[in-house]
Every structure is written in C-alpha cells, then in structure tokens.
Tab-separated table of C-alpha atoms and ligand atoms in Angstrom:
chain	number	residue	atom	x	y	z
A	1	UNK	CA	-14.358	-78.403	42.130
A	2	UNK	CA	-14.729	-79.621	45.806
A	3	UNK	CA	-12.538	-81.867	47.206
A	4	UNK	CA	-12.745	-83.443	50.671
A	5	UNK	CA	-9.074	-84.465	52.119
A	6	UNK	CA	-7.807	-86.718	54.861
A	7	UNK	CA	-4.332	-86.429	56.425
A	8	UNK	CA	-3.011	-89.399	58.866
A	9	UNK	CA	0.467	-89.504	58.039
A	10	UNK	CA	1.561	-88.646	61.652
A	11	UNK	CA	0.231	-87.562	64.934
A	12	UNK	CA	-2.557	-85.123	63.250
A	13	UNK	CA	-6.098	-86.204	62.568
A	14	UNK	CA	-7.126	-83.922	60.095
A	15	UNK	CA	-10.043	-83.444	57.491
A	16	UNK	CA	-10.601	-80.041	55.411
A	17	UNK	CA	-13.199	-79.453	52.556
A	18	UNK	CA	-11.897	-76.850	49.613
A	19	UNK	CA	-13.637	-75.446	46.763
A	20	UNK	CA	-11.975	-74.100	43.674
A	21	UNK	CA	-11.820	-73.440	39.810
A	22	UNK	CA	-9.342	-74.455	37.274
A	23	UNK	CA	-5.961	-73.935	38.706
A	24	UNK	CA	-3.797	-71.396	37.427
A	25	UNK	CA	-1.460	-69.134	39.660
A	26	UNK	CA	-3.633	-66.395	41.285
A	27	UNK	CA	-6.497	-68.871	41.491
A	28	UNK	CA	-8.933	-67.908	45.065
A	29	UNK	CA	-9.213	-71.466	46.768
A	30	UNK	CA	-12.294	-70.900	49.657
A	31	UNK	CA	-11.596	-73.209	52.635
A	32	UNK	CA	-15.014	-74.556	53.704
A	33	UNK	CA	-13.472	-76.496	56.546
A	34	UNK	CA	-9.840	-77.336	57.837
A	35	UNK	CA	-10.531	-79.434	61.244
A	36	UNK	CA	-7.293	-80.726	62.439
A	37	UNK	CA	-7.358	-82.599	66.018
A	38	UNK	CA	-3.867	-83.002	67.099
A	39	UNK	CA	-2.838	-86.326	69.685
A	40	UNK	CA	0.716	-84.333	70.384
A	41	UNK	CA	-0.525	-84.097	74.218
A	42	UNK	CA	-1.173	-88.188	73.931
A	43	UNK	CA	2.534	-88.874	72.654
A	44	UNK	CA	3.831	-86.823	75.064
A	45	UNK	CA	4.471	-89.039	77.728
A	46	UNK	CA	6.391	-91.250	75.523
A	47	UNK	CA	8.356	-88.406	74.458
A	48	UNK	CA	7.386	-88.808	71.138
A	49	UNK	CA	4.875	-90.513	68.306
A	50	UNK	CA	4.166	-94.066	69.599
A	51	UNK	CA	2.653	-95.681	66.372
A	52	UNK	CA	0.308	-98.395	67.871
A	53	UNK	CA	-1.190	-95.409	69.964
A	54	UNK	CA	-1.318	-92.849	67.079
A	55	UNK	CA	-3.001	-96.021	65.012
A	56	UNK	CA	-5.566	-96.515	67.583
A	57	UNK	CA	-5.907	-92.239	67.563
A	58	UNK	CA	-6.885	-91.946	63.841
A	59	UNK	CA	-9.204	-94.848	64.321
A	60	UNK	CA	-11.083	-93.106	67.139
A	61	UNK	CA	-10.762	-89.827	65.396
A	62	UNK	CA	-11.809	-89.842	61.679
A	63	UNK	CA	-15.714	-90.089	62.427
A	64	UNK	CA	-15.877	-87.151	64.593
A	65	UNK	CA	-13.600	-84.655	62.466
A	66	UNK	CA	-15.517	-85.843	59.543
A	67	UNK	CA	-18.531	-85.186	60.980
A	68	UNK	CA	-17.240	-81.480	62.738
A	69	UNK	CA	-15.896	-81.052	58.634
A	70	UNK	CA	-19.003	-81.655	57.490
A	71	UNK	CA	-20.806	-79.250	59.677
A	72	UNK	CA	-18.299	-76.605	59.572
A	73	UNK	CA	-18.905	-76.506	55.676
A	74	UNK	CA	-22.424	-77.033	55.960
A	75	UNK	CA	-22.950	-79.973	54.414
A	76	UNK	CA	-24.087	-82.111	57.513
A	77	UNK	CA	-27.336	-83.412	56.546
A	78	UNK	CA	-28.673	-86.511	58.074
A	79	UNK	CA	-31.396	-88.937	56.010
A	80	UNK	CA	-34.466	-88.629	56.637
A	81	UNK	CA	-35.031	-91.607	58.273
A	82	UNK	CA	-31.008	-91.661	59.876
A	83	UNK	CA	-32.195	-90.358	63.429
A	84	UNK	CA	-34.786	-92.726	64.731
A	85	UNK	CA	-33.080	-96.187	62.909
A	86	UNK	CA	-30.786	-97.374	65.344
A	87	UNK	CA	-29.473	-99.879	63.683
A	88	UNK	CA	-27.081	-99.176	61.242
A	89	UNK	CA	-27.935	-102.184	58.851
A	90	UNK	CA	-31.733	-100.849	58.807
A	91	UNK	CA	-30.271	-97.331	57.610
A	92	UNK	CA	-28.639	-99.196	55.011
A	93	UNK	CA	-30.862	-99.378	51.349
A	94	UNK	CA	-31.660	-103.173	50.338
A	95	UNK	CA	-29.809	-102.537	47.168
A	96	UNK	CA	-27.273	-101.079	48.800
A	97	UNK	CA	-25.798	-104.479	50.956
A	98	UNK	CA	-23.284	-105.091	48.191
A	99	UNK	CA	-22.046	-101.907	49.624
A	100	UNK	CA	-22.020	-102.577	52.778
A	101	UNK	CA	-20.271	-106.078	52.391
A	102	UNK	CA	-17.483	-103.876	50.867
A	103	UNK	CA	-17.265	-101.571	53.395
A	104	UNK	CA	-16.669	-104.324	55.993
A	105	UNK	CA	-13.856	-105.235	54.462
A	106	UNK	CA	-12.694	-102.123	53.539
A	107	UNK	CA	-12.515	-101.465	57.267
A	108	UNK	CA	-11.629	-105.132	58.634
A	109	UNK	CA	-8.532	-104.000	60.126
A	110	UNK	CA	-9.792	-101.051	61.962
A	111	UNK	CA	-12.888	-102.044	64.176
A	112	UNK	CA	-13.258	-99.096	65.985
A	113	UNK	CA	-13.056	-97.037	63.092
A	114	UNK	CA	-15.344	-99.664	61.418
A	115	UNK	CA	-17.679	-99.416	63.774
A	116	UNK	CA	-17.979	-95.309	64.004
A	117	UNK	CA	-18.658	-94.949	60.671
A	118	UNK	CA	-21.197	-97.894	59.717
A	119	UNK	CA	-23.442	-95.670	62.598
A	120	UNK	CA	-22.458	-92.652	61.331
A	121	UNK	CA	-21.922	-92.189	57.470
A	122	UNK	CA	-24.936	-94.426	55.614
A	123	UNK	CA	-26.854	-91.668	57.640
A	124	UNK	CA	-25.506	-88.972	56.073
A	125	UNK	CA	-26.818	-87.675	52.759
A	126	UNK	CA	-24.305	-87.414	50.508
A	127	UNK	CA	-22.123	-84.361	50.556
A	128	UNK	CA	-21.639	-81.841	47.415
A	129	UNK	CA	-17.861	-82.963	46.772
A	130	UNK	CA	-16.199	-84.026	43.356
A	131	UNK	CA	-13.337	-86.045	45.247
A	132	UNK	CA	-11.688	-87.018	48.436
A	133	UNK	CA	-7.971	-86.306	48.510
A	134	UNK	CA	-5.901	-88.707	50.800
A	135	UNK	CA	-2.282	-88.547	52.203
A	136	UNK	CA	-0.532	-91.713	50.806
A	137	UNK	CA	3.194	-91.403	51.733
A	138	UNK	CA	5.651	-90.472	53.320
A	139	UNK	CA	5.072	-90.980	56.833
A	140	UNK	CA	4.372	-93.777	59.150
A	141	UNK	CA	2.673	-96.919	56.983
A	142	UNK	CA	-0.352	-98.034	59.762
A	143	UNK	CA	-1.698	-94.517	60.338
A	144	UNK	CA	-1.579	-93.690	56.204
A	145	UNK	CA	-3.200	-96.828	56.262
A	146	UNK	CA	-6.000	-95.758	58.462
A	147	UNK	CA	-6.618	-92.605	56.447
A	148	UNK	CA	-6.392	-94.513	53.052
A	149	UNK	CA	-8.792	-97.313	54.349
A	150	UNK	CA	-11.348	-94.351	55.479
A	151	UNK	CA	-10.848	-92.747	52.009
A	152	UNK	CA	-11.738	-95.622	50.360
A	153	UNK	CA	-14.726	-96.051	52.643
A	154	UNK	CA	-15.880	-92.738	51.232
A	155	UNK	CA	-15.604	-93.244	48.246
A	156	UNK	CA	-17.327	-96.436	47.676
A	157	UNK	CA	-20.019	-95.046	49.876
A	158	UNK	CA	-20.281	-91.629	48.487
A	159	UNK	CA	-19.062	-92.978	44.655
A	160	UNK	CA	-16.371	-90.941	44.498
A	161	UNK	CA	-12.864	-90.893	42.850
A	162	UNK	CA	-9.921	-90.608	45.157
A	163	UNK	CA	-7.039	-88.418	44.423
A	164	UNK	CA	-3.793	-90.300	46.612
A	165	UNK	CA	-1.388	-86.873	47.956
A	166	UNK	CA	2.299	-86.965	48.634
A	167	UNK	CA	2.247	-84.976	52.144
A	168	UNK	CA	5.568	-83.072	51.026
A	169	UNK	CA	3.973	-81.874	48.200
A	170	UNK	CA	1.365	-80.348	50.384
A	171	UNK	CA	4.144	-78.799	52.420
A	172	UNK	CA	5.311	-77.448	49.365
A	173	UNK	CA	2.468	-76.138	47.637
A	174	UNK	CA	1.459	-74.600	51.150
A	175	UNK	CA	4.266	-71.817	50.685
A	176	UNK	CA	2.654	-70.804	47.693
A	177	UNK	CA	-1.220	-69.841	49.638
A	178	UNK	CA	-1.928	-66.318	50.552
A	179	UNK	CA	-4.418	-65.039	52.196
A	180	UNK	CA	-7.247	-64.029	50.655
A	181	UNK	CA	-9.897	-60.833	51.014
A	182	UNK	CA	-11.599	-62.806	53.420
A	183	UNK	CA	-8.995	-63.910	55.897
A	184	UNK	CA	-8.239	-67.596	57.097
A	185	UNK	CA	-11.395	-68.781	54.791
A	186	UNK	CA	-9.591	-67.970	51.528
A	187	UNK	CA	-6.237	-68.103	49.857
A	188	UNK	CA	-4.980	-67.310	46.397
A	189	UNK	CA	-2.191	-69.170	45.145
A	190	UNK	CA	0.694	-67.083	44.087
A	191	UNK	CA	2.569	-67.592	40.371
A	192	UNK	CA	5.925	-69.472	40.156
A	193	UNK	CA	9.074	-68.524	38.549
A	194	UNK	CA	10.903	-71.887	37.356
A	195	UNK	CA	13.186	-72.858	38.516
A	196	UNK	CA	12.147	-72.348	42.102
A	197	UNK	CA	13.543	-73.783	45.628
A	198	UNK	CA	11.861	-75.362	48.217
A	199	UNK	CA	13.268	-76.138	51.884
A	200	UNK	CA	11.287	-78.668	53.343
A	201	UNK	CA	11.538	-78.875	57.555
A	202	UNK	CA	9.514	-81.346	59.261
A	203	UNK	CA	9.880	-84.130	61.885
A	204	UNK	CA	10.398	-86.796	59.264
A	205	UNK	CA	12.669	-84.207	56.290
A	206	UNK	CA	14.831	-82.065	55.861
A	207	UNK	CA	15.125	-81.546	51.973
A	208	UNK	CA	15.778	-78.834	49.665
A	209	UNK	CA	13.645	-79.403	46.407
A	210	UNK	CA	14.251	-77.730	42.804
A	211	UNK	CA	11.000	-77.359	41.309
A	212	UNK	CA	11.811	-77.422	37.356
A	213	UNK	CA	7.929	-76.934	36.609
A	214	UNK	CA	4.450	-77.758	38.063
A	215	UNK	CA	4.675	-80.799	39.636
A	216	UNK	CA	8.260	-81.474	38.489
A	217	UNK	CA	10.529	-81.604	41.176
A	218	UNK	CA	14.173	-82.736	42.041
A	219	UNK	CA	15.367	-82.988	45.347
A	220	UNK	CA	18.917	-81.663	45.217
A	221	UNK	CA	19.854	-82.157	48.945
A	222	UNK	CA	18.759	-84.426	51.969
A	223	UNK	CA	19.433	-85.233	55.394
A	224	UNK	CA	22.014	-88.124	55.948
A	225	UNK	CA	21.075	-89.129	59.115
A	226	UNK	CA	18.055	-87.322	61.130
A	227	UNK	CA	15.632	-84.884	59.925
A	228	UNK	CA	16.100	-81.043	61.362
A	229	UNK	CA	12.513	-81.508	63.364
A	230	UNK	CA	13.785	-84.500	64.681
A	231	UNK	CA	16.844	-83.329	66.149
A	232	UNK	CA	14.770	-80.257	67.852
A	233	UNK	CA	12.376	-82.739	69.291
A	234	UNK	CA	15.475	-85.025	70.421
A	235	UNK	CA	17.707	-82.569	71.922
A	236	UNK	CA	14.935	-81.144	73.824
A	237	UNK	CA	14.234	-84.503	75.071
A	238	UNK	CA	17.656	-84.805	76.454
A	239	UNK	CA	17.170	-81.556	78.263
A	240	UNK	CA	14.032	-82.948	80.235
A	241	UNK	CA	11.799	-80.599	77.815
A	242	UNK	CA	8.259	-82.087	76.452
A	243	UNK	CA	7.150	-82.855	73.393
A	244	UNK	CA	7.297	-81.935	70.627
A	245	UNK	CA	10.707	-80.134	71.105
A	246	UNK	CA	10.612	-77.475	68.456
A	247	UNK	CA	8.338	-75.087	70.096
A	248	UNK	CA	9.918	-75.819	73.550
A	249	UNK	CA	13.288	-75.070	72.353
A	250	UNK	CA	12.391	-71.996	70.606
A	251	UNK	CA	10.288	-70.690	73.209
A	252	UNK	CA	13.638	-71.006	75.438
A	253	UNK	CA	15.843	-70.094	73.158
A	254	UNK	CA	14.139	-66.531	72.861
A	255	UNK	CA	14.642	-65.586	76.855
A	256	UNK	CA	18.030	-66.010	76.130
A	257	UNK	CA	20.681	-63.281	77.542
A	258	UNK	CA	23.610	-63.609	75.812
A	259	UNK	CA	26.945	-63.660	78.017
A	260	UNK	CA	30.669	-64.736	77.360
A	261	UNK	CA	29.899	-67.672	75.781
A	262	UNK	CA	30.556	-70.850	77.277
A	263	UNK	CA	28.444	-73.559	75.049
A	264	UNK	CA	29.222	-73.849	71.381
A	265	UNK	CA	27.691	-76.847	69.724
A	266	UNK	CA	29.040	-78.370	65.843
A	267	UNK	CA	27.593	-76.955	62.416
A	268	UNK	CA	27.538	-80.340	60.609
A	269	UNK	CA	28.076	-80.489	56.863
A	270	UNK	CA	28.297	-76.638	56.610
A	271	UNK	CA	31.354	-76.373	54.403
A	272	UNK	CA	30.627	-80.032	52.925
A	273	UNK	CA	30.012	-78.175	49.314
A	274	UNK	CA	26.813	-80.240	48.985
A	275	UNK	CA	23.342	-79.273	49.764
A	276	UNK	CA	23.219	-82.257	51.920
A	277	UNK	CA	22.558	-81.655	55.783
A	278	UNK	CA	23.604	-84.239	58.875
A	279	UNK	CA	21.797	-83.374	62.375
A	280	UNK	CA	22.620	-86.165	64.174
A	281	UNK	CA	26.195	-84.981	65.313
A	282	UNK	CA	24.429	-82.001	66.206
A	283	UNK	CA	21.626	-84.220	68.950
A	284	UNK	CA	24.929	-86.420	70.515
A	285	UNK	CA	26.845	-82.822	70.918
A	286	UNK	CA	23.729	-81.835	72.805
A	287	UNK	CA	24.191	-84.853	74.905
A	288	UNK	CA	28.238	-84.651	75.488
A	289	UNK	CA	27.809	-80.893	76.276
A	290	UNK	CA	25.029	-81.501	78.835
A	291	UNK	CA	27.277	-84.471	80.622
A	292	UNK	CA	30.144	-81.080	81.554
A	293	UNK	CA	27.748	-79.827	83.680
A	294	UNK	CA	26.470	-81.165	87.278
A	295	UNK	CA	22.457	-80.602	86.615
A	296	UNK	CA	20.351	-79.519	84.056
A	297	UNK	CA	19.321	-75.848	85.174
A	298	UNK	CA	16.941	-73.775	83.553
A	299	UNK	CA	20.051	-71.546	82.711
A	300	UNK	CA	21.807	-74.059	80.820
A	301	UNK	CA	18.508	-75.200	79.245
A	302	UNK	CA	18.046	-71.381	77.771
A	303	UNK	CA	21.667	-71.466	76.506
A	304	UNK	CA	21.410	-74.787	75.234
A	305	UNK	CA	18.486	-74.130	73.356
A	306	UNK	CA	19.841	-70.784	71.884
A	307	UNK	CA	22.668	-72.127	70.034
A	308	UNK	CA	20.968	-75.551	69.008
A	309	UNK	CA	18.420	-73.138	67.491
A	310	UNK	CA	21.764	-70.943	65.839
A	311	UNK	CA	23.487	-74.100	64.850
A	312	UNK	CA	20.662	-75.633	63.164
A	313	UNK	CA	19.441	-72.013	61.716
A	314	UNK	CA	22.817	-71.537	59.986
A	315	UNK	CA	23.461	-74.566	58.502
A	316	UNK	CA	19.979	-73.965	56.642
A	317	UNK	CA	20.304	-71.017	55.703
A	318	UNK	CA	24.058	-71.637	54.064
A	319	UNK	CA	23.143	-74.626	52.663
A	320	UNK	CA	19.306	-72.948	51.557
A	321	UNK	CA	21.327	-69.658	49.831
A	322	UNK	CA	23.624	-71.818	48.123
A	323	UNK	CA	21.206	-74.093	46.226
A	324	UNK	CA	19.419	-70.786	45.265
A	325	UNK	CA	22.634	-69.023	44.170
A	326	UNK	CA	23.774	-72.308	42.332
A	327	UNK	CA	20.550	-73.003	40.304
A	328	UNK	CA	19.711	-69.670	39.695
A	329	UNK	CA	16.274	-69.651	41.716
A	330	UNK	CA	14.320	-66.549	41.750
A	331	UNK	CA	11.851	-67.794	44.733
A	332	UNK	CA	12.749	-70.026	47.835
A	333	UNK	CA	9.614	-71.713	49.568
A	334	UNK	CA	9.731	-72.950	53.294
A	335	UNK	CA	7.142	-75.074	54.508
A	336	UNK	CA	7.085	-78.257	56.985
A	337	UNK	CA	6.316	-77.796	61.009
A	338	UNK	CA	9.676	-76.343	61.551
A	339	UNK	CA	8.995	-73.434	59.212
A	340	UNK	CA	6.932	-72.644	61.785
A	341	UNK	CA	10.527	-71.684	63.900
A	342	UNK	CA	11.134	-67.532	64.032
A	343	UNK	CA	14.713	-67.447	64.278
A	344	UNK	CA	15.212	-69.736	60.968
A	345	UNK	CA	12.577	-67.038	59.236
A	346	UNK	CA	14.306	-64.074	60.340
A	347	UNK	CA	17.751	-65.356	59.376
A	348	UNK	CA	16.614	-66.936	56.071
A	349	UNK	CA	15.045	-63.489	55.119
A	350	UNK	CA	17.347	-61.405	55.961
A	351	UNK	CA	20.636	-63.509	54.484
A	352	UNK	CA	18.647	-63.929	51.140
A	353	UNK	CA	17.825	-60.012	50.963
A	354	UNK	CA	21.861	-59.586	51.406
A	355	UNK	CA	22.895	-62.249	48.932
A	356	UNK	CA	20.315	-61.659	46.384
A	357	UNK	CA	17.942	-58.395	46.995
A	358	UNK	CA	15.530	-60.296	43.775
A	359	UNK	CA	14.960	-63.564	45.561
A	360	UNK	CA	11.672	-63.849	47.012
A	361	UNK	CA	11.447	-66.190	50.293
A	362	UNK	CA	7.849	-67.538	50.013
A	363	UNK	CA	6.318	-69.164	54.031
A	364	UNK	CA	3.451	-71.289	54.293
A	365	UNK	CA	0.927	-69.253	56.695
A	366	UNK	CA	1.629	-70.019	59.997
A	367	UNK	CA	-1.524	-72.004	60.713
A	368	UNK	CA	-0.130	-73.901	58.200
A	369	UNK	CA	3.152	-74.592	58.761
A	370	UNK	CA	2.085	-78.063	60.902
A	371	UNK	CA	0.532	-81.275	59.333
A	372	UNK	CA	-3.345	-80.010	58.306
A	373	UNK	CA	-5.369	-81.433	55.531
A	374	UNK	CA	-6.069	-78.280	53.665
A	375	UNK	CA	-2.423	-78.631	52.441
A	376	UNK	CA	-3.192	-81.922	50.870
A	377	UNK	CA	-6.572	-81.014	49.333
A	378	UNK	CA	-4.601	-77.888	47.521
A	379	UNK	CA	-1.891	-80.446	46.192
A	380	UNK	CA	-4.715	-82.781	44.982
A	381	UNK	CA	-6.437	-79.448	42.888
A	382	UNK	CA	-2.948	-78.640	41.387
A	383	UNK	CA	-2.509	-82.316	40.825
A	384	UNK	CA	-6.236	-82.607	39.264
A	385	UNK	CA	-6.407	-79.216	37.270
A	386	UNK	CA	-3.043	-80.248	35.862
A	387	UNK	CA	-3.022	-83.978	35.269
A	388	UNK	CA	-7.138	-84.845	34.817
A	389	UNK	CA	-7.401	-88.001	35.376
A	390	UNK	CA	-3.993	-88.914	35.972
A	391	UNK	CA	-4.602	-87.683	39.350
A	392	UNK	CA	-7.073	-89.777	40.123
A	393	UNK	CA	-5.920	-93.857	41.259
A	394	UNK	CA	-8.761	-96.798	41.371
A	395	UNK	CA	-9.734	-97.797	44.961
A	396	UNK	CA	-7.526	-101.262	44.902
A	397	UNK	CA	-4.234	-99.584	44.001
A	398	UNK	CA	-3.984	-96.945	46.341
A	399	UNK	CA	-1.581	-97.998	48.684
A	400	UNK	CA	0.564	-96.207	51.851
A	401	UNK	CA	4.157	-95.824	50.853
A	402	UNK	CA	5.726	-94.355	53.997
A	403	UNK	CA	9.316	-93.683	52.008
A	404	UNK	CA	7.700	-92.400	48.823
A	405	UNK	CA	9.697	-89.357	47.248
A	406	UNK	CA	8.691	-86.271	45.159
A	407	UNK	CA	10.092	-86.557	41.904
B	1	KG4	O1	5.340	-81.081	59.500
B	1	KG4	P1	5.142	-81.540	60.892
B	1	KG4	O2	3.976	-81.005	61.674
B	1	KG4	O3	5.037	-83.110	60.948
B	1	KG4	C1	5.807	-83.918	60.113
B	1	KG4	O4	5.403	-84.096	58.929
B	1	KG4	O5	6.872	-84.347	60.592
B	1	KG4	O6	6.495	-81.218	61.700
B	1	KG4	C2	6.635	-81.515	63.059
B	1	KG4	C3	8.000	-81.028	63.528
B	1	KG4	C4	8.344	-81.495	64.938
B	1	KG4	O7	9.628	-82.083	64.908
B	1	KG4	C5	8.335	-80.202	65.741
B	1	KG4	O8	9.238	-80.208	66.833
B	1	KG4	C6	8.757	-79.198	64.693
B	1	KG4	O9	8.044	-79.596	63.543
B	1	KG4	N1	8.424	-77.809	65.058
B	1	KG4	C7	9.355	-76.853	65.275
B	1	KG4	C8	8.652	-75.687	65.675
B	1	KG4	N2	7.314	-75.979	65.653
B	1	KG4	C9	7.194	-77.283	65.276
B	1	KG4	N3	10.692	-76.879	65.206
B	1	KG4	C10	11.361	-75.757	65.502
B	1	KG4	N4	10.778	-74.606	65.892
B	1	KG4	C11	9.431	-74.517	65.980
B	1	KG4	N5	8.850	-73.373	66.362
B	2	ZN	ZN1	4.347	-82.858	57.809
C-alpha cells in the first residue's frame, strides 16, 4: 500500500509518501518522501504561532511540497500536453469540468491555494498511491482546514479515498519506528507489549496514554492548565529568548555551571498522587523569579533555563514512572517535539532502568520527534491494515476537530 499524507495542524507544512505491506509489528515501512517546510522562523517575531499567518503559510505551501514530494519519490510526471497549455482550464479533459466545478469549491476558501494547484495538479499524471492520509485534529481548526480542503482536492482529482489521522496518534505510533537496513529511508515498526505507556510532549499536550491494544487507548493523565512545550516556549519568551523556546532553553540550559544555588523554581502537581501535570505555576514562577533580579543577564538566563529544564524533567519523569509502575506497563513510548529535549531522555532512561531494569523506554527518532507527515501516513497504515475500511471517511464528512481526543 502507498499512502500520500498531509500534516497542517500547526506551524509545519508537511507532505511524505510511504509504502508498505500488511501491518503487523516488525513490518519494513520504505519512506519515499518526508518533505516538511517549517514557518517557525515566520512566527518568530510574534513570539509564537500567529494563526491567520500560519493559514496564509499552508496555503502558499502545499503546492510546492507536493510537488518537491512528488519528485523526491519519483512520481513527478507531467501530461503530455501539461507544459505548453497555459491555461489551466485547457489542461483540464472536457469530461472532466464536473471535476473541476468541484474543485472550485472544494478550495473556495483558500484562493491562493486554489489557485496553485488548478496550474499545477490537472498537469500531473496521476501518482501510484492507494490513499492520501490527512491530519484532522487536534490542533488549530483553519490550518487543519487547509490541509483537509487540499486532501479532498486530491482525492476527487486523483479518485482516491482519504484516511482522516489524529496527529497524537502519529506522535505515538512514531516511538514505535526504527530504523531500518537502509537508514532514514526505512523503518520497521517494533512489537507491543499491552498494556503499554505513552508520554505525549508537544506544544499543544502533555498526556500520558495507556494503550490497552492497537488503536485502543486511554489517556490516564493530562495537563490542567498549559501543555509542557508550551511552558518551554513561554518561559523562554519571558527571558527575551526566540522562538520556539524548547531548543533555546535547552541549548542554555546545557552551558550551565552549577554553583550554590540561588534560583529554585516549583515542581507543580509532583506529589498530587495523580498522573495529572500543571505547568502554568511553573511559567508565572519564571516570571516572579526574573522580577528579583535588576536585568536579564546571560548568567541568569543559563540558570534559569537549567532548572526550568530540571523542574519540568522531574515532574515527568515521577509522574511517567508512576503510571508505568501502577498499570503494570512493560514499554513507555515518548514522542511529541519535546521528546526531542536530552535532559528529559537521559533522566527518563536512567530513572526507569532503576525502578524497573524490564521496562523498555521506546523514542521516536529524532528527525521525528517534531510535527512531519510521515508520522501521520504510519498511523493511517496501522489504522488501514487494522480497521479496512473503517479507516477510510467519505469526502463530505471529514471535518477538522482541533480538540479531538485519542480514545
Ligand atoms: O510536536 P510539536 O512539533 O508541535 C506540536 O504538535 O505542538 O512540538 C513543538 C514543541 C514546542 O513547544 C517546542 O518548544 C518544543 O516542542 N520543543 C522542545 C525541544 N524541541 C522542541 N522542548 C524542549 N526541549 C527541546 N529540545
Ligand atoms: Zn505535534
């Protein structure tokens, strides 16, 4: 099976092209393409994701990854008669304007987007895929919308089903690839042992998931108030460092030179006897220590950063071992862009080798520890060797569900 999938949910513009048998753990999944054109330098200046701009991003941004996908996985092949028609209703078959009338409003809402692929995609011949995968939820509802309304596009053009993704499921699933003989172009996905954990860490969760089967999950802990990735990229906003925080912080927190401690910052929720997590105390602490001192120096940055980065690393990790001690789970996976953090690995590893030498701690690669849409074409070849045709949703009810859950 080849699937073609399109992440949006965020500030990523991403489109990757798999191929793979049946599913079944150990299964070789060959990435023919995984193009992922990030806007992070865009949202910068606003010191975060501005939505409007991220909308207008996608828009701009789906033709030309789909077309760099394409190529990458060699299945760019223009029409014969696609290079010297200009006009993009001449390159469009008579019998074909039915099409086309559904394409326009398919697209209505996004005219640049509209526009890029009308010249583009009719001039394409028609790719060697079985699907296209799309990221439906959660995340922010216009820019799923722009990667649902492209999918859909696709489909109708290309007459193919579409397979709707939760991205968290993709996060999840992502723990589970290793590399393959033939490095970064395949991965084999490793067996479960039910139940397993899963610690989610991104800039919209923070969740720790019990997976009771394939595809059966039950999230036994949450954030309260801000997601872990959220408070990095916050609290390094309050310092004066760019966007997005996590790396920043990290990168500080490493030149660190420990002295007699001065700075000590909350654990929230640590003994709350829940897997539930709170970072939001932990961002205004940021904020109240920063006001004791007369400037921000790069000094107090480095120290600042080093025991956000312990505060938030510990209350993981306790809260992480717990869940695994309490439901008996024989494999934790980590995935989500702040998986992609060094100190949380290292603690998480080691701590779970103390408390339970048989536990197996499971990271997505770190390529693909960030938003990417191989992720989401893996979930949606789980989700199709497992389910048939469940997996697969007509056109009209595919919607973007920003808040939607695993379950
Ligand atoms: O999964 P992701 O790429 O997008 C969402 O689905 O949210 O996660 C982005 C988050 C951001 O908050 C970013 O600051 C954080 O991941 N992040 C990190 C690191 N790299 C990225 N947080 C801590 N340490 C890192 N090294
Ligand atoms: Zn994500």
């Amino acid at each position: 099976m080849r699937i073609l999938a399109i992440e949006t949910s965020c500030d990523e513009t991403a489109i990757s092209i798999i191929e793979a048998d049946e599913f079944k753990p150990g299964a070789l999944i060959r990435v023919l393409s995984n193009v992922v054109l990030s806007q992070v330098a865009k949202h910068a200046e606003y010191g975060g994701v501005f939505p409007s701009l991220a909308v207008r991003e996608h828009s701009k941004s789906l033709v030309p990854v789909l077309k760099k996908s394409l190529e990458e996985a060699g299945m760019l092949h223009l029409e014969p008669n696609a290079q010297n028609s200009p006009s993009t209703s001449l390159r469009i078959p008579r019998n074909s304007r039915d099409k086309f009338e559904i394409l326009n409003s398919i697209l209505e809402r996004e005219q640049i987007l509209r526009e890029q692929f009308l010249a583009f995609v009719p001039g394409v011949r028609k790719p060697d895929i079985d699907a296209v995968a799309v990221t439906s939820g959660p995340g922010l509802e216009p820019t799923l919308w722009v990667g649902i309304n492209f999918a859909k596009a696709l489909a109708t053009i290309w007459d193919l089903p579409i397979i709707p993704v939760n991205h968290m499921e993709g996060h999840l699933l992502s723990a589970l690839l290793e590399k393959g003989v033939e490095k970064n172009f395949e991965f084999r996905i490793s067996n479960l042992e039910f139940p397993a954990l899963a610690l989610l860490i991104s800039g919209g969760h923070t969740e720790l998931v019990l997976i009771h089967d394939w595809l059966k999950y039950e999230i036994v802990g949450q954030t309260k108030d801000d997601a872990v990735g959220e408070a990095f990229d916050k609290a390094a906003r309050m310092m004066g460092l760019p966007y997005p925080g996590g790396p920043a912080i990290s990168r500080l927190a490493k030149s660190y030179t420990p002295k007699a401690k001065s700075i000590s910052l909350p654990r929230p929720m640590i003994d709350s006897g829940d897997f539930n997590f709170s970072f939001s105390g932990l961002k205004t602490a940021v904020l109240y220590r920063l006001k004791e001192f007369p400037e921000i120096t790069e000094e107090l940055r480095c120290e600042m950063s080093h025991e956000f980065e312990e505060a938030a690393t510990e209350v993981l990790v306790k809260k992480t071992l717990a869940a695994a001690e309490h439901y008996g789970t024989k494999t934790i996976l980590v995935g989500g862009g702040v998986s992609a953090n060094d100190r949380i690995k290292e603690v998480l590893i080691e701590e779970s080798a103390i408390q339970n030498p048989e536990v197996r701690v499971l990271y997505a690669p770190r390529e693909l520890t960030g938003d990417n849409a191989l992720m989401i074409a893996v979930a949606a070849w789980v989700r199709h060797s497992l389910t048939g045709e469940k997996a697969i949703q007509p056109l009209d009810s595919i919607s973007a569900n920003g808040n939607i859950r695993l379950s």
